[in-house]
Amino acid sequence: MKSPKEGELTPHNNYIKNRNIKKLKADNANGFDKLLKKQNKGFVRDIYLLTGFPGIGKTFEILKFINNHPEKRIILLSESHEILTEFEEGITREYTHWRGFSELCKVKNYKRIQEKTGINPSFFCKLCNKTDCPYKNQFENKKNLVLAPLSYLYTGRIKEFKPDIIFVEENSFSSKIVKKPDYKIINRQLDIFEKNYKHYKYLPREFKNLSFEEDMMELYIDYHKAIISTIQGYFTKKIENSEKPSALFKEMLRILKQTPDEIATYFRYCRRYGKQEAFSVPLQFYLFDLAFEQRTNILISDATVNNELLDELSARYYREHNDERLINFEEIQLNNGRKKRIDSKIIRIYPEKNPDAWYPLQSLGNTITLDLIAKDIREIARINNLKKVCIITFQTRIINLKLRLENEFEVEFMHFGNLRSSNKFMNEKIGFIVGTYSINKEDILEEYKTTFPFYKDNNEEPKRAEKSKRFVFNNESIDSLRKTKEDDEMYQAINRFRPLLKPTTIYIYGEVPDRIYDLIEVEKISREELRRRLRSERIKKGLKNNNLTLSYYK
């Protein structure tokens, strides 16, 4: 395979063919036996994908494997501590749960500054001389099993642990952004630095004379180290005594938001892609590095794997490592022989005059729209004798719906953007989803450009779809990323109610992803038809009509 010339912005598929993900025939996790062996040496690595709809048993199979192999050094990664805490109930061997800096650090000022600035916690650990620190001590624990949030991939802790196997539960498509340093801030800092600490011998004074181009990377990293050394030497006592940091200290903190590794990564991308702008480092790349550098076996468990997107990411990774690191994916499918669920149903409700309505966030800011939806939910809950109403919607619309319903029902919410792996609504037989998750068009374009730096910006502008009026992109790859992220979130929302495991009815004010139609019965009805059905149900059950008139739905 021949890679393009340095700096050439040729799309990946011009030099590397899309590889079909190999599917292992498995009604259970038979493919796990491959995880018992270290990866072979060479330039090819296998990443295993455990797929299947939410609730089919992916997490169960992972926990069973973990419990059956106490001799293996294993890390289980997930998006949040809350989800990891749920996993703890199924673990029968000894483990360590790596908690966060803000939770365990005992120096209040360190915590306050870290939360405000986003500086890597390791910097504060270097300042601190406490020997009884629970945050540092958790990394020295000798247990063979670690539970940790995905954010630990961005640190060196996982490499230090040297795991045999990494399990990634419900892997999301996320990235770390590395940006161009702000040279005006650097120069201002240097002026303050020289004025106050002229005797400081480690400051690279020639830094100010550079043109801030290709030759500055090493010197910039030296500058970063000098700032750390200065703060350690002059401000440690002030921080611990809770004194206000000086103006110089505040200036120095600005530059510490970028670690030396991030700085080096930025300049490496600048040289490779021939442009100076923000770049993203996908979370998956950190996993790929562990597979190659430590021959770690990796299994990603996810109900919404996008083969095309994974292939694009692996192709970029292959290119950036000079055609020496090739990723192959093998998929372990869990299906347990399940077919389309006919005793669960999704009912998509639309306004009488707009069957393509998809209820974006903005439309739910309309008081009349929210009133109508709340009345629908109230009537459905009354007829079904619900004491608790469970709703998934936008975080900013929770309070609006809660105020309309809480006088009559106990109301519980989940919100888009925080759904993966949650079992909060798994036992509910009736649920509601209000709204269609969507991504700002500027954000998705920027994400694509930073994730795939070879992309040539041709002033790509989205257009509105004829029926739904949603924004779509002409560029198939960009629109595929948009659709993947939006559909995955709706898929996750539907499956929080576990309709594939038990009889469930879900009322949706929004779009239903295409893949759901093959799994569950989906019916699309107008509000007028819903009104007729509710009235009929009331008559059957001998309930009062409660002023449920036709005009109420118009």
CSV table of N, CA, C and O in Angstrom, one decimal, residues 19 58 69 82 269 364 396 429 473 522:
chain,number,residue,atom,x,y,z
A,19,ARG,N,-11.9,-1.8,4.5
A,19,ARG,CA,-11.9,-3.2,4.9
A,19,ARG,C,-13.2,-3.6,5.6
A,19,ARG,O,-13.6,-2.9,6.5
A,58,LYS,N,-24.4,-7.8,26.6
A,58,LYS,CA,-23.0,-7.5,26.4
A,58,LYS,C,-22.3,-7.3,27.7
A,58,LYS,O,-21.2,-7.9,27.9
A,69,HIS,N,-11.4,-14.8,35.1
A,69,HIS,CA,-10.0,-14.7,34.8
A,69,HIS,C,-9.3,-13.7,35.8
A,69,HIS,O,-8.8,-12.6,35.3
A,82,GLU,N,-20.7,6.9,37.5
A,82,GLU,CA,-22.0,6.4,37.9
A,82,GLU,C,-22.3,5.0,37.2
A,82,GLU,O,-22.8,4.1,37.8
A,269,TYR,N,1.0,17.5,13.8
A,269,TYR,CA,-0.1,17.5,12.8
A,269,TYR,C,0.1,18.7,11.8
A,269,TYR,O,-0.2,18.6,10.6
A,364,LEU,N,-39.7,23.0,20.7
A,364,LEU,CA,-40.2,22.7,22.1
A,364,LEU,C,-40.1,23.9,23.0
A,364,LEU,O,-40.5,23.9,24.2
A,396,THR,N,-32.6,21.0,28.7
A,396,THR,CA,-33.2,22.4,28.9
A,396,THR,C,-34.7,22.4,28.9
A,396,THR,O,-35.3,23.4,29.2
A,429,LYS,N,-43.0,0.0,31.5
A,429,LYS,CA,-43.7,-0.6,30.4
A,429,LYS,C,-44.3,0.4,29.4
A,429,LYS,O,-44.6,0.1,28.3
A,473,PHE,N,-26.0,17.4,4.6
A,473,PHE,CA,-24.8,17.9,3.9
A,473,PHE,C,-24.7,17.1,2.6
A,473,PHE,O,-25.1,15.9,2.5
A,522,VAL,N,-43.4,-0.1,14.5
A,522,VAL,CA,-43.5,1.3,14.6
A,522,VAL,C,-44.8,1.8,13.9
A,522,VAL,O,-45.0,1.5,12.8
